[in-house]
Coordinates of C-alpha atoms in Angstrom, one line a residue:
X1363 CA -52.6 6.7 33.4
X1364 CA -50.6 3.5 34.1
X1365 CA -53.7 1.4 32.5
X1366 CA -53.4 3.4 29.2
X1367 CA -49.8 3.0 29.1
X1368 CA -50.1 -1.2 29.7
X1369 CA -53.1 -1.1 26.8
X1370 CA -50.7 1.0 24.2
X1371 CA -47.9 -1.2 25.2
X1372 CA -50.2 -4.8 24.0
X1373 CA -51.1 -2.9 20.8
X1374 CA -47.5 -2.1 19.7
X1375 CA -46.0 -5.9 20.9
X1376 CA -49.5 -7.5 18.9
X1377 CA -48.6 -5.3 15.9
X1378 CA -45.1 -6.3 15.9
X1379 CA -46.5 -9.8 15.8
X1380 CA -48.5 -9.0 12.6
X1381 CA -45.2 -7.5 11.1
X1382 CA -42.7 -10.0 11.3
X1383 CA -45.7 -12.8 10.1
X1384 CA -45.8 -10.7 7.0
X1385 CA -42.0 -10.5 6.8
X1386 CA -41.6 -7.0 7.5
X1387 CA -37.9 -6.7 8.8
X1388 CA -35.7 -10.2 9.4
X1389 CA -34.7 -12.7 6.5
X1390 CA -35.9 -12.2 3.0
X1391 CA -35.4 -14.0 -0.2
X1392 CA -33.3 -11.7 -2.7
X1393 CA -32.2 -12.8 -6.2
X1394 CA -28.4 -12.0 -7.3
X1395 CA -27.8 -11.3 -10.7
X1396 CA -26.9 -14.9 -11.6
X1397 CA -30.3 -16.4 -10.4
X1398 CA -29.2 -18.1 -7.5
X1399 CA -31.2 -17.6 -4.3
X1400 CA -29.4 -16.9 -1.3
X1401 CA -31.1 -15.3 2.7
X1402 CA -30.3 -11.6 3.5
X1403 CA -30.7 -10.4 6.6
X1404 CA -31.8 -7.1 6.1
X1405 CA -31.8 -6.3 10.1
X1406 CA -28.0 -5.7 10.4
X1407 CA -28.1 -2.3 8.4
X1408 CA -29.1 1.1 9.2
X1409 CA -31.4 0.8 11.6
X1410 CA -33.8 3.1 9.3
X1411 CA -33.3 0.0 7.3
X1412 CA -31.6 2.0 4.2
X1413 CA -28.4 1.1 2.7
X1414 CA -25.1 2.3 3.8
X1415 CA -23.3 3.6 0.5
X1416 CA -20.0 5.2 0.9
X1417 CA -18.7 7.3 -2.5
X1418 CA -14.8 7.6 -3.3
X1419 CA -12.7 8.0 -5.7
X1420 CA -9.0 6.2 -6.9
X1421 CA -6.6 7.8 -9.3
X1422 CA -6.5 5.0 -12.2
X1423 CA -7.5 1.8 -12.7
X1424 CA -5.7 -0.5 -10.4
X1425 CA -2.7 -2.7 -11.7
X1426 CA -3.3 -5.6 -10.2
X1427 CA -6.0 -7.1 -8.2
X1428 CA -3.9 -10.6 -7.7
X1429 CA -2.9 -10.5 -3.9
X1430 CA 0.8 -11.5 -5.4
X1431 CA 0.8 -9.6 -8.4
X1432 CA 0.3 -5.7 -7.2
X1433 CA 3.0 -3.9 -6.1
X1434 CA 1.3 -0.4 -6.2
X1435 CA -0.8 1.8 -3.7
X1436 CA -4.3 1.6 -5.8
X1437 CA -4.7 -2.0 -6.0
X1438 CA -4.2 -2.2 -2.3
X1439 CA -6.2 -0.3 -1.4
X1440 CA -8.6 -1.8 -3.3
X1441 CA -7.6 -5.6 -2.1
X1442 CA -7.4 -4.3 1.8
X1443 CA -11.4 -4.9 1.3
X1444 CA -11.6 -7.9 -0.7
X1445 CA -9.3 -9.9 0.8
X1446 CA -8.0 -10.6 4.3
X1447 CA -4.6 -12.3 5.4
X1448 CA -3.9 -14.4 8.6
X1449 CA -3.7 -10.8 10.9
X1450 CA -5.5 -7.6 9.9
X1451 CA -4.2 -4.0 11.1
X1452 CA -6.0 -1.8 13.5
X1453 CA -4.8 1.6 14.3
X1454 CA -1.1 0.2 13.0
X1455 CA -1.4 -3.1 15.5
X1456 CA -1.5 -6.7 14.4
X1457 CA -4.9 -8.3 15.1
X1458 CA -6.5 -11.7 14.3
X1459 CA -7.8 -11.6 10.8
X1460 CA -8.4 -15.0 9.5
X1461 CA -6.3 -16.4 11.8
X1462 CA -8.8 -16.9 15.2
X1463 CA -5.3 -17.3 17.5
X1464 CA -2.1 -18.2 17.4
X1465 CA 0.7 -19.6 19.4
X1466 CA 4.4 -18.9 19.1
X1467 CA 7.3 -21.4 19.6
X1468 CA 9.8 -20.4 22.9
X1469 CA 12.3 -19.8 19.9
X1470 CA 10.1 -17.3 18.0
X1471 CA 10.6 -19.2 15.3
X1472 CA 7.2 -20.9 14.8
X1473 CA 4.3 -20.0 14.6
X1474 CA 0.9 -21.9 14.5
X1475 CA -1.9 -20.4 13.5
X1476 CA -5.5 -21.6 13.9
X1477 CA -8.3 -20.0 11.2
X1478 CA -11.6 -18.9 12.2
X1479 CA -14.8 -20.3 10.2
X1480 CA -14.1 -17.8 7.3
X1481 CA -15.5 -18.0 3.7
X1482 CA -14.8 -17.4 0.9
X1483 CA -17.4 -14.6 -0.8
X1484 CA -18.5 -18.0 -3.4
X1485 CA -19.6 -19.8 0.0
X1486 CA -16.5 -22.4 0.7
X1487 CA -14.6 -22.3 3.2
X1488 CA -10.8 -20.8 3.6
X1489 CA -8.5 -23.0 4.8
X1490 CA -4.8 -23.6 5.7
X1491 CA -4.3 -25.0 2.6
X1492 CA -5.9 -21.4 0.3
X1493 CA -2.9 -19.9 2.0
X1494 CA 0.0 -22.6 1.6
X1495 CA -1.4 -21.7 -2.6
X1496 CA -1.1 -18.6 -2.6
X1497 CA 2.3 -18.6 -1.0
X1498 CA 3.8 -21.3 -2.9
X1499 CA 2.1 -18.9 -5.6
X1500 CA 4.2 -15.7 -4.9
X1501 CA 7.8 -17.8 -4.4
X1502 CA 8.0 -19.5 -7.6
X1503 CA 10.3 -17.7 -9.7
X1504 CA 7.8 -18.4 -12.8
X1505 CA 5.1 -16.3 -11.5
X1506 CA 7.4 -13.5 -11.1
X1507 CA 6.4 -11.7 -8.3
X1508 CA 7.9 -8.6 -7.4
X1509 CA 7.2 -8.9 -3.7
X1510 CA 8.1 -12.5 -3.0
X1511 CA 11.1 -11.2 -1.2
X1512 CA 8.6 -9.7 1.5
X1513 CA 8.3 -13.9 2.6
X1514 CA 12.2 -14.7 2.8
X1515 CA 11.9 -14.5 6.4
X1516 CA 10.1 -18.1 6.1
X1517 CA 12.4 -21.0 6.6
X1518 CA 13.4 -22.1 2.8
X1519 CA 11.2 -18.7 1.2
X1520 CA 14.6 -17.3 -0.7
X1521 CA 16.1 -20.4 -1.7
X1522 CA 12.7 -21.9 -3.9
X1523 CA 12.2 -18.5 -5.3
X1524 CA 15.8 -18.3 -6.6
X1525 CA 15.5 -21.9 -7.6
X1526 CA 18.4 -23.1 -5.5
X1527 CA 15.6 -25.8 -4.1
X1528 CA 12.8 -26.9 -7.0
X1529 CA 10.4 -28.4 -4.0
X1530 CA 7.8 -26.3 -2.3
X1531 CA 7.7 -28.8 0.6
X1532 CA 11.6 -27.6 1.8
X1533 CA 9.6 -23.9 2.3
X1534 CA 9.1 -23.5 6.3
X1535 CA 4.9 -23.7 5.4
X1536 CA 3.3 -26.3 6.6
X1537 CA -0.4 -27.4 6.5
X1538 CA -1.4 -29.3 9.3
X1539 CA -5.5 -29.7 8.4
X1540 CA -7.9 -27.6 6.8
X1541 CA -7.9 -25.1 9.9
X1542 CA -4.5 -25.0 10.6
X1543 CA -1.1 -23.6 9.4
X1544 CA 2.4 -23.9 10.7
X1545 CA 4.9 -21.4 9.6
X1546 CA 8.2 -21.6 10.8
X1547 CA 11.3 -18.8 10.1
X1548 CA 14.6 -18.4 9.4
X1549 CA 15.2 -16.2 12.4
X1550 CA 12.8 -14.3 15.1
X1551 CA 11.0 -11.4 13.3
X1552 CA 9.7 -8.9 15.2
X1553 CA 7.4 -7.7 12.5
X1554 CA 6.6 -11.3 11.4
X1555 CA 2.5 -10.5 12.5
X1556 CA 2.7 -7.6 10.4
X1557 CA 3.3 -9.3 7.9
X1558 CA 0.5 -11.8 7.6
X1559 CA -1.8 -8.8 7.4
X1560 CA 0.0 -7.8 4.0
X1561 CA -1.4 -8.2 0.6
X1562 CA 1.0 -11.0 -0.5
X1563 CA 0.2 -13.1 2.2
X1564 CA -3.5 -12.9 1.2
X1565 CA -4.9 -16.4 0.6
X1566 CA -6.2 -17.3 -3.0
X1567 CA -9.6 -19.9 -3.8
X1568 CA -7.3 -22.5 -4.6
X1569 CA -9.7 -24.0 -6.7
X1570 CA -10.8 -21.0 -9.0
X1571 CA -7.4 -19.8 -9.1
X1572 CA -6.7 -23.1 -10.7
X1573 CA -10.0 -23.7 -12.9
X1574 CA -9.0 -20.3 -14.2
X1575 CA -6.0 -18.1 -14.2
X1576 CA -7.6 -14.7 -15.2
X1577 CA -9.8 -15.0 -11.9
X1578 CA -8.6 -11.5 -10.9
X1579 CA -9.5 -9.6 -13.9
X1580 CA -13.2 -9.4 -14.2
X1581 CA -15.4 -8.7 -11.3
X1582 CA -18.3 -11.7 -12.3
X1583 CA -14.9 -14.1 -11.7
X1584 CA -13.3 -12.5 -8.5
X1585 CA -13.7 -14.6 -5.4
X1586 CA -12.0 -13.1 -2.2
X1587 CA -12.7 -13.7 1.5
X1588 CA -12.9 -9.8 2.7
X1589 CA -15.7 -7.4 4.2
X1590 CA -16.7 -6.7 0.9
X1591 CA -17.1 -8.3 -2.9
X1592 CA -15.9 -6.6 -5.5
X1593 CA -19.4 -6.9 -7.8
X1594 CA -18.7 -4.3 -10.4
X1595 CA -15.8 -3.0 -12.4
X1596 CA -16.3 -1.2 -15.4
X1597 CA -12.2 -0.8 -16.7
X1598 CA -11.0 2.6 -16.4
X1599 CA -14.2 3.9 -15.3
X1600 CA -15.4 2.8 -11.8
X1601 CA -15.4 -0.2 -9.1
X1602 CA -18.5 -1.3 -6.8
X1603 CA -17.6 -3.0 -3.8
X1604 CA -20.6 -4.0 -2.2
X1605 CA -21.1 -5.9 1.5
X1606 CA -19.6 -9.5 1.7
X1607 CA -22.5 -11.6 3.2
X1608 CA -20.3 -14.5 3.8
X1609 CA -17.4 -12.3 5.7
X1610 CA -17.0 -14.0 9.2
X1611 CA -18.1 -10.7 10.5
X1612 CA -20.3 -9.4 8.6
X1613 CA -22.8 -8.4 11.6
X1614 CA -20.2 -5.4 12.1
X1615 CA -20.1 -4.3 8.6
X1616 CA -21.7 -1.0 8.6
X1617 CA -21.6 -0.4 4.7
X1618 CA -23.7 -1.9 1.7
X1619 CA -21.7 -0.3 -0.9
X1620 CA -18.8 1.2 -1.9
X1621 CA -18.9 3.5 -5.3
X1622 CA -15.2 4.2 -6.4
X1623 CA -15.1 5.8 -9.3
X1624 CA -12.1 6.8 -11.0
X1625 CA -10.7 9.8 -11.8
X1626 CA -6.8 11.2 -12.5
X1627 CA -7.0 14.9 -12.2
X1628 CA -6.9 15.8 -8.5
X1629 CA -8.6 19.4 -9.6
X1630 CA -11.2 17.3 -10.4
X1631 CA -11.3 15.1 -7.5
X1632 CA -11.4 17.8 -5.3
X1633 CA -14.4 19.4 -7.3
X1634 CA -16.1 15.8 -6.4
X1635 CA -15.6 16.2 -2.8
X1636 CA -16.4 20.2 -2.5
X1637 CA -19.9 19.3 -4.9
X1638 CA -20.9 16.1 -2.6
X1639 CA -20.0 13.5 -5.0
X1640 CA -17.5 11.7 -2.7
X1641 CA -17.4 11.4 0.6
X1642 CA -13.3 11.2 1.5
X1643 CA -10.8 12.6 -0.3
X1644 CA -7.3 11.8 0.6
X1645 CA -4.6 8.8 1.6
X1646 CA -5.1 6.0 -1.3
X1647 CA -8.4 7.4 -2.0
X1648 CA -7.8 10.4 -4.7
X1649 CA -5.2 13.2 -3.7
X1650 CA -6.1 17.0 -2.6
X1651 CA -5.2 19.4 -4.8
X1652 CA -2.2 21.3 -3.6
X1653 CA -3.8 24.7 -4.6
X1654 CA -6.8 23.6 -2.1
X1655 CA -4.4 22.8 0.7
X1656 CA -4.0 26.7 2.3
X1657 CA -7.8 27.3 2.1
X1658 CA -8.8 24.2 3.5
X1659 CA -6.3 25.0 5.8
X1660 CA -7.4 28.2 7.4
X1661 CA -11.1 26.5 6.8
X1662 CA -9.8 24.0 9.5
X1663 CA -11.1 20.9 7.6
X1664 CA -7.6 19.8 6.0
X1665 CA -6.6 16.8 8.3
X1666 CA -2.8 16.0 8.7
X1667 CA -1.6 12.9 9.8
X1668 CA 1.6 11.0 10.3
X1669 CA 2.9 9.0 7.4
X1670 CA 5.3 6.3 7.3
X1671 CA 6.3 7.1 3.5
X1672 CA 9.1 8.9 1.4
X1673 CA 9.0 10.6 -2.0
X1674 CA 11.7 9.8 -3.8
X1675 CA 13.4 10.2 -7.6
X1676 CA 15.1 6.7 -9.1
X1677 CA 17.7 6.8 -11.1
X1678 CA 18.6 4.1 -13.4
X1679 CA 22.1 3.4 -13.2
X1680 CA 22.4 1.5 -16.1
X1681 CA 21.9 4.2 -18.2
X1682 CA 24.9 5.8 -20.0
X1683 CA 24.7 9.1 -17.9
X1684 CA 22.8 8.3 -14.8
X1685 CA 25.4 5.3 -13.4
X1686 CA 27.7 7.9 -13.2
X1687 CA 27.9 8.2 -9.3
X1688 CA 28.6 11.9 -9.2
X1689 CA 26.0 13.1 -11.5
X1690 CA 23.6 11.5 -9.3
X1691 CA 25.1 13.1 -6.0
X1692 CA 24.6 16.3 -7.8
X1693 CA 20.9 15.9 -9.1
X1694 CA 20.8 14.7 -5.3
X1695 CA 21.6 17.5 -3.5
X1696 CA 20.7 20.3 -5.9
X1697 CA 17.5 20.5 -4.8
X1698 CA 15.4 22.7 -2.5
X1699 CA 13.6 20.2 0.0
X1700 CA 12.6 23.2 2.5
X1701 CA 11.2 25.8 -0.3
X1702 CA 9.5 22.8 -2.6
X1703 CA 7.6 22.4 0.7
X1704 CA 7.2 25.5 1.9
X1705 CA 6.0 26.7 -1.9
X1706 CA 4.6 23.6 -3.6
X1707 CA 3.3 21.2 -1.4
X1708 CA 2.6 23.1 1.8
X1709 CA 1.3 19.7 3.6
X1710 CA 3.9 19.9 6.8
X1711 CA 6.1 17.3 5.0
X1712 CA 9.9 16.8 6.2
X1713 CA 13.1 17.3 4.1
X1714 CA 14.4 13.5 3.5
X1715 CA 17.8 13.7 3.9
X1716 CA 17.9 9.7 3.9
X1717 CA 16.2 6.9 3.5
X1718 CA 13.8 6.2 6.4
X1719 CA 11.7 8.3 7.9
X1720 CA 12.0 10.0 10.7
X1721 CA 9.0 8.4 12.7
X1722 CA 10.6 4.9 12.4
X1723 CA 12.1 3.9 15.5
X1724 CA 16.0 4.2 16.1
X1725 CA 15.7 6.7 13.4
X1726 CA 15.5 10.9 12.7
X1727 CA 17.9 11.6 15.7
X1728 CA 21.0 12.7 13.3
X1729 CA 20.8 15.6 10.7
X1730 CA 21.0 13.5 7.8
X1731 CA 23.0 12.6 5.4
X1732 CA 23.8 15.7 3.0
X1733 CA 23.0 19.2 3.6
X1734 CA 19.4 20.3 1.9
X1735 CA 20.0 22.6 -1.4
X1736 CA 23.7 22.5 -0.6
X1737 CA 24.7 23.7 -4.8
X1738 CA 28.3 23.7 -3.8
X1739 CA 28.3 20.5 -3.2
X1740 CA 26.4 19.8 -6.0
X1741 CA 28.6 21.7 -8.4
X1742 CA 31.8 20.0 -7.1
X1743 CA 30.2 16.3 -8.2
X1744 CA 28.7 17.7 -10.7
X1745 CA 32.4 18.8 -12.4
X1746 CA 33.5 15.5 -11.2
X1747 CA 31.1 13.8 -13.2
X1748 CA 31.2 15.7 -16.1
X1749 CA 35.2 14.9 -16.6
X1750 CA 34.4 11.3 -15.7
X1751 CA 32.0 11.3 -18.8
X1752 CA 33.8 12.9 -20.7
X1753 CA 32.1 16.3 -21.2
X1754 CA 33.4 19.8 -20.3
X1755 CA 30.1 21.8 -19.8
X1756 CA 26.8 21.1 -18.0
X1757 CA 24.4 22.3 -21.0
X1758 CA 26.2 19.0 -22.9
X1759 CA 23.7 17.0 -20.3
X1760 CA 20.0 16.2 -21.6
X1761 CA 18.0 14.5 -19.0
X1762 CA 14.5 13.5 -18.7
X1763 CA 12.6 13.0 -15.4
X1764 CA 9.5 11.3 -15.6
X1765 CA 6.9 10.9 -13.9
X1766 CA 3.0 9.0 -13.5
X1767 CA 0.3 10.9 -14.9
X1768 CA -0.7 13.7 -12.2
X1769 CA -1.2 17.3 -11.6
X1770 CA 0.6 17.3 -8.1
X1771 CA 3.5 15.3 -9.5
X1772 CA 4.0 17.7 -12.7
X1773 CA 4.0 20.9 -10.0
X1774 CA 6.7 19.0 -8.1
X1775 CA 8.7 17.8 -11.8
X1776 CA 8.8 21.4 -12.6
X1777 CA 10.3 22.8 -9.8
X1778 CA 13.2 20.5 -9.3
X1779 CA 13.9 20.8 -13.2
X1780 CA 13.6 24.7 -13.0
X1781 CA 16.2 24.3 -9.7
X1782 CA 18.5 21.5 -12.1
X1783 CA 18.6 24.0 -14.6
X1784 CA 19.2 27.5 -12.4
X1785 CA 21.6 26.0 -10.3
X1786 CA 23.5 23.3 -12.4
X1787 CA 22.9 24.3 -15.9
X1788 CA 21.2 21.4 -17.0
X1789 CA 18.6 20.7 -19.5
X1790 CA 15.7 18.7 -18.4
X1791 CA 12.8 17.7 -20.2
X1792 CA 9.2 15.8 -18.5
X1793 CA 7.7 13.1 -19.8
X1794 CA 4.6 11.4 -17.8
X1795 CA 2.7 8.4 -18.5
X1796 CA -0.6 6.4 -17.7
X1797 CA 0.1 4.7 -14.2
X1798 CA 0.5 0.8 -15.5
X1799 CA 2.5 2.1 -18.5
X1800 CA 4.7 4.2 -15.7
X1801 CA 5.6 1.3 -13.8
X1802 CA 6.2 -1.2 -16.8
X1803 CA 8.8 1.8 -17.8
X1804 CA 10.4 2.1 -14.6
X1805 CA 10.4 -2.1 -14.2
X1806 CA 12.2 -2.2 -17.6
X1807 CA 14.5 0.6 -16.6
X1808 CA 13.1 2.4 -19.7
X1809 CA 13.7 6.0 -18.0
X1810 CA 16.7 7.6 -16.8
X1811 CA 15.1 9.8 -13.5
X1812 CA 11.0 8.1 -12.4
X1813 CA 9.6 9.5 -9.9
X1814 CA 7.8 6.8 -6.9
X1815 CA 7.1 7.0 -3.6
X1816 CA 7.0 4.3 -0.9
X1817 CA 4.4 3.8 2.3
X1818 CA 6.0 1.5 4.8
X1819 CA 4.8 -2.5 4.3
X1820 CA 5.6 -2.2 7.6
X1821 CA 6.7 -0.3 10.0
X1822 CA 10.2 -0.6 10.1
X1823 CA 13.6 0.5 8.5
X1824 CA 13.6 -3.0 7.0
X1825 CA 10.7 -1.9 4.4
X1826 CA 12.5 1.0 3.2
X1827 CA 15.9 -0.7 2.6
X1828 CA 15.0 -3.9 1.2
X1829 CA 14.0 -3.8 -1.9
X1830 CA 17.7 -2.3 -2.7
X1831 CA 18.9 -6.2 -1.8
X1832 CA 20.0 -7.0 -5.2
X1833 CA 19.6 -5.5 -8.9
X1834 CA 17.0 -8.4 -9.4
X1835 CA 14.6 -6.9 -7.0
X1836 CA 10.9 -6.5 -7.7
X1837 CA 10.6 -3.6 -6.2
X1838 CA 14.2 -1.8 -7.4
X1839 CA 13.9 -0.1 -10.4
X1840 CA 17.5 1.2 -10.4
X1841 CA 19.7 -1.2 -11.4
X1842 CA 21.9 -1.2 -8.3
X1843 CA 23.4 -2.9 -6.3
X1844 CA 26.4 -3.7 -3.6
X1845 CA 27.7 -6.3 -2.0
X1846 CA 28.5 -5.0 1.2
X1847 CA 25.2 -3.7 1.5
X1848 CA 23.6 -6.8 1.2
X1849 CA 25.3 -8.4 3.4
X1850 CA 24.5 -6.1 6.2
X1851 CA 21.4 -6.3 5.3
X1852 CA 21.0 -10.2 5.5
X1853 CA 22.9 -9.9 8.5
X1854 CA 20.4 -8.2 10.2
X1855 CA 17.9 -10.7 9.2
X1856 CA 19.8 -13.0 11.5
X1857 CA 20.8 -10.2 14.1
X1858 CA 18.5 -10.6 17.4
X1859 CA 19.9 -8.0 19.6
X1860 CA 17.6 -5.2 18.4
X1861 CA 20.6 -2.3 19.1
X1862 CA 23.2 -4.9 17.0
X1863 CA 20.1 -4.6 13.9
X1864 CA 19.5 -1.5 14.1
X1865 CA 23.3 -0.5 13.9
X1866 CA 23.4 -2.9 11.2
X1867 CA 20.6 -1.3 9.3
X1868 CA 22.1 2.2 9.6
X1869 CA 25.3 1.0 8.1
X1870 CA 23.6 0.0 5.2
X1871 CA 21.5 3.4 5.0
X1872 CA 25.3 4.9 5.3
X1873 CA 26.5 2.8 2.3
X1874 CA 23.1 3.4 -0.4
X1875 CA 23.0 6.9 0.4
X1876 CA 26.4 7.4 -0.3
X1877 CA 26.2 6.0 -4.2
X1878 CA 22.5 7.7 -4.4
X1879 CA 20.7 5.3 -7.1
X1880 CA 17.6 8.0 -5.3
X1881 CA 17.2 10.8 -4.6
X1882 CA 15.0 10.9 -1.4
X1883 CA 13.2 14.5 -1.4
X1884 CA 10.5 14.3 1.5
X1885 CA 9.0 12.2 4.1
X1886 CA 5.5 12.2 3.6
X1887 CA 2.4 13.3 5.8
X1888 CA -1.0 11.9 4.9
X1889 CA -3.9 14.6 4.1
X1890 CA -7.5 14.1 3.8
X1891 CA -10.7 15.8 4.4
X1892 CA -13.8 13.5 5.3
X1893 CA -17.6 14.5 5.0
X1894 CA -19.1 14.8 8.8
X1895 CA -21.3 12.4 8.6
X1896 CA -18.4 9.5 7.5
X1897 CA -16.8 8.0 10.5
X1898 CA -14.1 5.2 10.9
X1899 CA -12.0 6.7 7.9
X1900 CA -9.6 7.7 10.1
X1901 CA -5.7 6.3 8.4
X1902 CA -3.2 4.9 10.4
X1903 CA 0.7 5.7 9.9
X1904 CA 0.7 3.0 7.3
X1905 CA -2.2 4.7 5.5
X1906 CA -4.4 1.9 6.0
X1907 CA -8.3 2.6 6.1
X1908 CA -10.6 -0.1 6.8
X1909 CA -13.7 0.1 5.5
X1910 CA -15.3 -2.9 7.3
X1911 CA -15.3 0.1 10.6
X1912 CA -16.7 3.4 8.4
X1913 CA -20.3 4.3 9.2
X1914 CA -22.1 7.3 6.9
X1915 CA -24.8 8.8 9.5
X1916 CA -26.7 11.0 6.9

């Protein structure tokens, strides 16, 4: 028995011989679509040595896929696998990314990071100075990036973007060689690693950024240094993102392909997911359907997560009704929080009563700010404004609230204006638009009520007050702004007792709140349902999904 086993044992070891001569597994030579020649490995794959494809869905085309150009949810999702910053997140944590280490100054205030051998997906390498570009990108005021203000805590950041220094080299970035990068602050920031994981710190190719400004809008001219290349995009119809072979870590990069189609109507998208089409539907990827949420429910395949987010409605308070003060306290607290959950969206969100969510810490231990669906209330600023505009009756009041293209969001729009009207006597019409079109509106204060949410950039109170800093503000949208509130808000920039900053950052919750250019409405939670044989899709309270971890078993 043991001589049969040794003699089947030298057949299968001479056979494997014969295989690998004829290049059955190992390195091939595969042609790309532009002719050029490159080695695959086709051993790191499946080990039934098929391809990995993973099928999702987004709501419109992305925006933006220029790290320091997006601002919205879709093209970072998108970017969170085509690029990758300094740090990455895992399960909410800063890890290394890019950056192979880093050391950090006694003071806190510097920080020297040293990069791995990354590549960019064209073969070069990414270096110190691909990052010091693409920051020096996002701070100059002519590039007009809405979330340069997310870098101010860099030594010199907020002066060169306002233009109060013209030279770059005065900015606390400095590149010491090719491999690494010195960045030094204006203060300690606790969340500083956090931040080098976020999309506006991504490094651009230097070179074809410069050789060609468009680089971002076209997939056959996209260069990024992520898990994955983005090798398709067919506008307003789908996105391919398919395995990055020069990604420092590829080896652990389960998937070949990513097939992202896209697709508005969350009926449909839900369809998609119930046929097989998709794999994942939830988080950034597509939305469930909020008639599907009870059955899936008592099916027990609806997954409900923690969500550092809030749903809010801007007001613009330029507009000749809306910057009245009191009308917005009484569009504010005229509506139902509790029922639109408990009828409409029925995903175990929370009544926002302010500005930050609960789950941020120092925050959530009060009862808020203003009593849910408190109409009294409501009625008394609402008679206060009237008489301050000049009108004696609430039907002399035509709003519209607007919203982005989406079944969820017109459910939501129709209750609060069917409340508005029932309660307060006030006629409000909808209006929704394409996403892009949405946000130009809202960025040109071409509304007078816009709907928007916001997902922590991380995950602190900070993300959820600052982008109220100043009327100028990328990421406003309101027109407001108040001195006293800034100024608390710089000074916990500055503040290093954590109990002083967070008192400091309740203040200034105390003071927006109070003038309400928003009306917050809920704290989000994050639902999704995944096929059983996707793992590693799993969000964090940020909402981020990696794909460089998902597997598909099937």
């Amino acid at each position: 028995m043991k001589k049969n086993n040794f003699l089947v044992l030298m057949m299968l070891l001479l056979l494997s011989v014969v295989l690998v001569a004829c290049n059955f597994g190992g390195e091939e030579e595969t042609t790309d679509d532009s002719g050029t020649t490159t080695d695959t490995d086709t051993t790191t794959d499946d080990s039934s040595g098929g391809d990995k494809e993973l099928n999702l869905v987004v709501a419109s085309e992305p925006p933006s896929l220029h790290p320091q150009l997006a601002t919205d949810t879709t093209s970072s999702t998108i970017m969170s696998s085509t690029h990758e910053g300094l740090m990455t997140l895992k399960n909410g944590e800063p890890v290394p990314g890019v950056a192979e280490s880093y050391k950090m100054s006694d003071d806190q205030l510097t920080y020297t990071f040293t990069l791995r051998d990354a590549k960019w997906s064209n073969g070069e390498p990414v270096t110190a100075e691909d990052f010091a570009y693409a920051w020096e990108f996002a701070l100059n005021p002519a590039n007009a990036s809405e979330y340069a203000t997310i870098l101010y805590a860099i030594k010199g950041a907020e002066a060169y973007n306002l233009g109060t220094t013209t030279s770059f080299d005065e900015v606390g970035v400095k590149v010491i060689d090719s491999k690494t990068l010195e960045v030094t602050l204006e203060s300690p920031t606790p969340y500083f690693l956090e931040l080098t994981a976020f999309k506006t710190l991504y490094p651009i190719h230097k070179a074809t950024a410069e050789a060609n400004p468009k680089w971002y809008t076209e997939a056959d001219t996209y260069v990024g240094n992520g898990a994955f290349v983005l090798s398709q995009w067919q506008h307003a119809g789908s996105l391919t993102l398919e395995k990055n072979p020069e990604y420092w870590d590829a080896d652990n990069v389960k998937l070949t392909k990513v097939n992202i189609e896209m697709v508005e109507s969350e009926t449909t998208q839900m369809t998609k997911f119930e046929s097989g089409e998709i794999d994942f539907l939830g988080t950034n990827y597509g939305k469930i359907s909020l008639d599907a949420i009870e059955r899936l429910q008592s099916e027990e395949s609806l997954n409900i997560v923690d969500y550092s987010g809030i749903y809010w409605y801007k007001f613009n308070t330029t507009d000749d009704v809306m910057k009245n003060a009191n009308i917005r306290k009484a569009l504010t607290l005229a509506i139902d929080r509790a029922g639109l959950i408990k009828n409409v969206t029925k995903g175990e969100e929370e009544p926002a009563l302010g500005m930050v969510p609960n789950g941020v810490e120092g925050f959530g231990d009060d009862a808020g700010f203003f009593k849910d669906a408190d109409y009294e209330g409501a009625k008394a600023a609402l008679d206060a404004g009237l008489k301050e505009l000049g009108l004696s009756d609430p039907s002399e009041l035509n709003l519209k609230l607007s919203f982005n293209t989406s079944d969820a969001h017109a459910v939501i729009a129709q209750y609060i204006q069917e409340g508005w009207n029932k309660n307060l006597g006030i006629n409000v019409t909808l209006e929704n638009a394409e996403w892009q079109v949405y946000l130009d509106k809202l960025s040109s204060l071409d509304y007078q009520i816009g709907r928007l949410g916001w997902i922590a950039d991380y995950n602190d109170a900070y993300s959820f007050l600052e982008m109220y800093n100043s009327a100028d503000n990328g990421n406003n949208d309101t027109g407001w702004s108040n001195e006293e509130y800034t100024n608390l808000l710089k000074q916990s920039t500055t503040e290093t007792d954590p109990a002083a900053r967070l008192d400091l950052l309740k203040k200034a919750e105390e003071i927006i709140i109070a003038e309400f250019p928003v009306a917050p409405i809920y704290y989000y939670t994050n639902l999704y349902v995944v096929k059983d044989y996707v793992t590693g899709m799993e969000p964090d309270n940020l909402g981020n999904i990696n794909l460089k971890d998902v597997d598909v078993t099937k």
